[in-house]
CSV table of C-alpha atoms in Angstrom, one decimal:
chain,number,residue,atom,x,y,z
P,219,MET,CA,-151.1,34.9,90.9
P,220,THR,CA,-154.7,36.1,91.1
P,221,GLN,CA,-157.0,33.6,92.7
P,222,ASP,CA,-160.7,33.8,93.3
P,223,SER,CA,-163.8,31.7,93.1
P,224,THR,CA,-163.0,30.9,89.5
P,225,GLY,CA,-159.7,29.2,90.4
P,226,PRO,CA,-156.1,29.9,89.4
P,227,GLN,CA,-155.9,32.5,86.6
P,228,SER,CA,-153.1,33.4,84.2
P,229,ALA,CA,-152.9,37.0,85.5
P,230,TYR,CA,-151.0,39.1,88.0
P,231,ALA,CA,-152.2,40.5,91.3
P,232,THR,CA,-149.4,43.1,91.2
P,233,PRO,CA,-150.5,46.3,89.4
P,234,SER,CA,-148.4,47.0,86.3
P,235,SER,CA,-147.4,50.4,87.7
P,236,ALA,CA,-145.7,48.8,90.7
P,237,PRO,CA,-141.8,48.8,90.6
P,238,ASN,CA,-140.4,45.7,89.0
P,239,ALA,CA,-143.9,44.3,88.3
P,240,PRO,CA,-143.9,41.4,85.9
P,241,VAL,CA,-145.3,41.9,82.5
P,242,PRO,CA,-149.0,40.8,82.3
P,243,LEU,CA,-149.4,37.5,80.4
P,244,GLU,CA,-151.6,39.1,77.7
P,245,LEU,CA,-148.8,41.5,76.8
P,246,LEU,CA,-146.3,38.6,76.1
P,247,ARG,CA,-148.3,37.6,73.1
P,248,THR,CA,-147.4,38.5,69.5
P,249,PRO,CA,-150.3,40.7,68.2
P,250,PRO,CA,-152.0,39.3,65.1
P,251,PRO,CA,-151.3,41.0,61.8
P,252,VAL,CA,-153.6,43.9,60.8
P,253,GLU,CA,-154.8,43.5,57.2
P,254,ARG,CA,-157.7,43.9,54.9
P,255,ALA,CA,-160.6,41.4,55.0
P,256,ASP,CA,-159.6,39.8,51.6
P,257,ALA,CA,-155.9,39.6,52.6
P,258,ALA,CA,-157.0,38.0,55.9
P,259,ARG,CA,-159.0,35.4,54.1
P,260,ASN,CA,-156.1,34.6,51.7
P,261,ARG,CA,-153.7,34.3,54.7
P,262,ALA,CA,-156.1,31.9,56.5
P,263,ALA,CA,-156.4,29.8,53.3
P,264,VAL,CA,-152.7,29.6,52.9
P,265,LEU,CA,-152.0,28.7,56.5
P,266,GLU,CA,-154.7,26.0,56.5
P,267,ALA,CA,-153.3,24.5,53.3
P,268,ALA,CA,-149.7,24.7,54.5
P,269,GLY,CA,-150.6,23.1,57.8
P,270,ARG,CA,-152.4,20.2,56.1
P,271,LEU,CA,-149.7,19.6,53.5
P,272,PHE,CA,-146.9,19.7,56.1
P,273,ALA,CA,-148.7,17.3,58.3
P,274,GLU,CA,-149.4,14.9,55.4
P,275,HIS,CA,-146.1,15.0,53.6
P,276,GLY,CA,-143.5,16.6,55.9
P,277,VAL,CA,-142.1,20.1,55.7
P,278,GLU,CA,-139.2,19.2,53.4
P,279,SER,CA,-141.4,17.5,50.8
P,280,VAL,CA,-143.8,20.3,50.3
P,281,SER,CA,-143.1,23.1,47.8
P,282,MET,CA,-144.4,26.6,47.8
P,283,ASP,CA,-146.1,25.8,44.4
P,284,GLN,CA,-148.0,23.0,46.1
P,285,VAL,CA,-149.1,25.3,49.0
P,286,ALA,CA,-150.2,28.0,46.5
P,287,ALA,CA,-152.2,25.6,44.5
P,288,ALA,CA,-153.9,24.0,47.5
P,289,ALA,CA,-154.8,27.5,48.9
P,290,GLY,CA,-156.0,28.8,45.6
P,291,VAL,CA,-153.6,31.8,45.5
P,292,GLY,CA,-150.9,32.8,43.1
P,293,LYS,CA,-147.3,31.7,43.7
P,294,GLY,CA,-146.2,35.4,43.5
P,295,THR,CA,-148.7,36.4,46.1
P,296,LEU,CA,-147.4,33.6,48.4
P,297,PHE,CA,-143.8,34.7,48.0
P,298,ARG,CA,-144.6,38.4,48.5
P,299,ARG,CA,-146.6,37.6,51.6
P,300,PHE,CA,-144.3,35.1,53.3
P,301,GLY,CA,-140.9,35.4,51.6
P,302,ASP,CA,-140.0,31.7,51.5
P,303,LYS,CA,-141.0,28.4,53.1
P,304,ALA,CA,-139.3,29.3,56.4
P,305,GLY,CA,-141.3,32.5,56.6
P,306,LEU,CA,-144.5,30.5,55.8
P,307,GLY,CA,-143.6,28.1,58.6
P,308,ALA,CA,-143.1,30.9,61.1
P,309,ALA,CA,-146.4,32.4,60.2
P,310,LEU,CA,-148.1,29.0,60.6
P,311,LEU,CA,-146.6,28.5,64.0
P,312,ASP,CA,-147.5,32.0,65.1
P,313,ALA,CA,-151.2,31.4,64.2
P,314,ARG,CA,-151.2,28.1,66.0
P,315,GLU,CA,-149.5,29.6,69.1
P,316,ARG,CA,-151.9,32.5,69.3
P,317,ALA,CA,-154.9,30.0,69.1
P,318,LEU,CA,-153.4,28.1,72.1
P,319,GLN,CA,-152.7,31.3,74.0
P,320,ASP,CA,-156.3,32.4,73.5
P,321,ALA,CA,-157.5,29.1,74.9
P,322,ILE,CA,-155.2,29.5,77.9
P,323,LEU,CA,-156.3,33.1,78.6
P,324,ARG,CA,-160.0,32.9,77.9
P,325,GLY,CA,-161.0,29.4,77.1
P,326,PRO,CA,-163.0,26.8,79.1
P,327,ALA,CA,-161.4,24.8,81.9
P,328,PRO,CA,-159.2,23.0,82.4
P,329,LEU,CA,-156.9,24.5,79.8
P,330,GLY,CA,-158.4,28.0,80.3
P,331,PRO,CA,-159.7,29.7,83.4
P,332,GLY,CA,-163.3,28.7,82.8
P,333,ASP,CA,-165.9,30.3,85.1
P,334,ALA,CA,-167.1,30.1,88.6
P,335,ASP,CA,-169.1,27.0,87.8
P,336,ALA,CA,-166.4,25.2,85.8
P,337,ALA,CA,-163.1,26.2,87.3
P,338,ALA,CA,-160.1,23.9,87.4
P,339,SER,CA,-157.3,23.4,89.9
P,340,ALA,CA,-153.8,24.5,89.1
P,341,ALA,CA,-152.8,20.8,88.7
P,342,ALA,CA,-155.6,20.2,86.2
P,343,ARG,CA,-154.7,23.3,84.2
P,344,LEU,CA,-151.0,22.3,84.2
P,345,ALA,CA,-151.9,18.9,82.9
P,346,ALA,CA,-154.2,20.4,80.3
P,347,PHE,CA,-151.4,22.7,79.1
P,348,VAL,CA,-148.9,19.9,78.8
P,349,THR,CA,-151.4,17.9,76.8
P,350,ALA,CA,-152.4,20.8,74.5
P,351,TYR,CA,-148.8,21.9,74.0
P,352,LEU,CA,-147.8,18.4,73.0
P,353,ASP,CA,-150.8,18.3,70.6
P,354,TYR,CA,-149.5,21.5,69.0
P,355,LEU,CA,-145.9,20.4,69.0
P,356,LEU,CA,-146.4,16.9,67.5
P,357,GLU,CA,-148.5,18.3,64.7
P,358,HIS,CA,-145.8,20.8,63.8
P,359,LEU,CA,-142.7,19.1,65.1
P,360,ASP,CA,-140.4,19.8,62.2
P,361,LEU,CA,-141.3,23.5,62.0
P,362,VAL,CA,-141.0,24.0,65.8
P,363,ARG,CA,-137.7,22.2,65.8
P,364,MET,CA,-136.4,24.4,63.0
P,365,SER,CA,-137.5,27.6,64.8
P,366,GLU,CA,-136.0,26.5,68.2
P,367,THR,CA,-132.6,25.4,66.8
P,368,ALA,CA,-132.1,28.2,64.2
P,369,GLY,CA,-129.3,29.6,66.3
P,370,ARG,CA,-127.8,29.3,69.8
P,371,GLY,CA,-130.5,30.0,72.4
P,372,SER,CA,-133.1,30.6,69.7
P,373,ARG,CA,-135.8,28.8,71.7
P,374,TYR,CA,-135.5,31.1,74.6
P,375,ARG,CA,-135.6,34.2,72.5
P,376,ILE,CA,-138.9,33.2,70.8
P,377,GLY,CA,-141.7,35.4,72.2
P,378,ALA,CA,-144.0,32.5,72.7
P,379,TYR,CA,-141.5,30.8,75.1
P,380,ARG,CA,-141.9,33.7,77.5
P,381,PHE,CA,-145.6,33.2,77.4
P,382,TRP,CA,-145.5,29.5,78.1
P,383,HIS,CA,-142.9,30.0,80.8
P,384,ARG,CA,-144.9,32.7,82.6
P,385,HIS,CA,-148.1,30.7,82.4
P,386,VAL,CA,-146.5,27.5,83.9
P,387,THR,CA,-144.7,29.6,86.6
P,388,LEU,CA,-148.1,31.0,87.7
P,389,LEU,CA,-149.7,27.6,87.9
P,390,LEU,CA,-146.7,26.2,89.8
P,391,GLY,CA,-146.8,29.1,92.2
P,392,ALA,CA,-150.5,28.3,93.0
P,393,GLY,CA,-149.3,25.1,94.6
P,394,GLY,CA,-148.3,27.0,97.8
P,395,PRO,CA,-145.0,28.0,99.3
P,396,GLY,CA,-141.8,26.1,98.6
P,397,GLY,CA,-140.0,25.2,95.5
P,398,ASP,CA,-138.9,27.6,92.8
P,399,PRO,CA,-141.7,28.0,90.3
P,400,GLU,CA,-139.6,30.0,87.8
P,401,HIS,CA,-136.9,27.4,87.7
P,402,ASP,CA,-139.3,24.5,87.7
P,403,ALA,CA,-141.2,26.0,84.8
P,404,HIS,CA,-138.0,26.1,82.7
P,405,ALA,CA,-137.4,22.4,83.7
P,406,LEU,CA,-140.9,21.3,82.6
P,407,LEU,CA,-140.6,23.2,79.3
P,408,ALA,CA,-137.2,21.6,78.7
P,409,VAL,CA,-139.0,18.3,78.5
P,410,LEU,CA,-141.3,19.8,75.9
P,411,ALA,CA,-138.5,21.1,73.6
P,412,ALA,CA,-138.9,20.1,70.0
P,413,GLU,CA,-135.3,18.7,69.8
P,414,HIS,CA,-135.8,16.7,73.0
P,415,VAL,CA,-139.2,15.3,71.9
P,416,ALA,CA,-137.9,14.5,68.4
P,417,ALA,CA,-135.0,12.5,69.9
P,418,LEU,CA,-137.2,10.5,72.2
P,419,LEU,CA,-140.1,9.6,69.9
P,420,PRO,CA,-138.3,6.9,67.9
P,421,GLU,CA,-137.1,5.2,71.1
P,422,LEU,CA,-140.1,5.7,73.5
P,423,GLY,CA,-143.0,6.5,71.3
P,424,GLU,CA,-145.6,9.2,71.7
P,425,GLU,CA,-147.6,7.6,74.5
P,426,ARG,CA,-144.6,7.3,76.8
P,427,VAL,CA,-143.4,10.8,75.9
P,428,ARG,CA,-146.8,12.2,76.9
P,429,ALA,CA,-147.1,10.2,80.0
P,430,GLY,CA,-143.6,11.2,81.2
P,431,ALA,CA,-144.2,14.9,80.7
P,432,LEU,CA,-147.5,14.6,82.6
P,433,ARG,CA,-145.8,12.8,85.5
P,434,LEU,CA,-143.2,15.5,85.8
P,435,ALA,CA,-145.9,18.2,85.8
P,436,ALA,CA,-147.7,16.4,88.6
P,437,ARG,CA,-144.6,16.1,90.7
P,438,LEU,CA,-143.7,19.8,90.4
P,439,LEU,CA,-147.0,20.9,92.1
């Protein structure tokens, strides 16, 4: 992990040309779609409308017709672009994940690296990640749960999981020698799995779920 006056960074000190060098965090991201300006505007309008409707009414209760009407696009355009509601949900998650990844890579502290005058410790950055990830997860819990449980091991094959895991591993590794950052990163992310959180929410409530995840994060450093 690269460390300098700006504090722990989500980057690697090992050159990418070195044997067995880990993949830089930036390269674990899914690149955004390349499209015309008008298509990009329509895509943004659809995703905004879908996110709002899903949050207000639940994924199962929202139809593609409703999304198209709210976004101001034709139903045919919506189906050609996203295929079905599952495809729309995947695109929505991808956009939200990339926004969170941008904040981690380049945003202000404590979630991001900040600058020399506003750097945060690894512990503060890890707590900020847990908080921000839960914000994202709880807003889109049904969609994330669907994507993570689509098949056996689906969660661990999702490209974003590799990003979250590497970021947490780097932060845990900044805590000094000892422990197993790679294993501990998986352990912390297990607590943030959609299926796990969905099972705990009715019994414990959001406040205790958040507090428990933050306590675990603090103990791992």
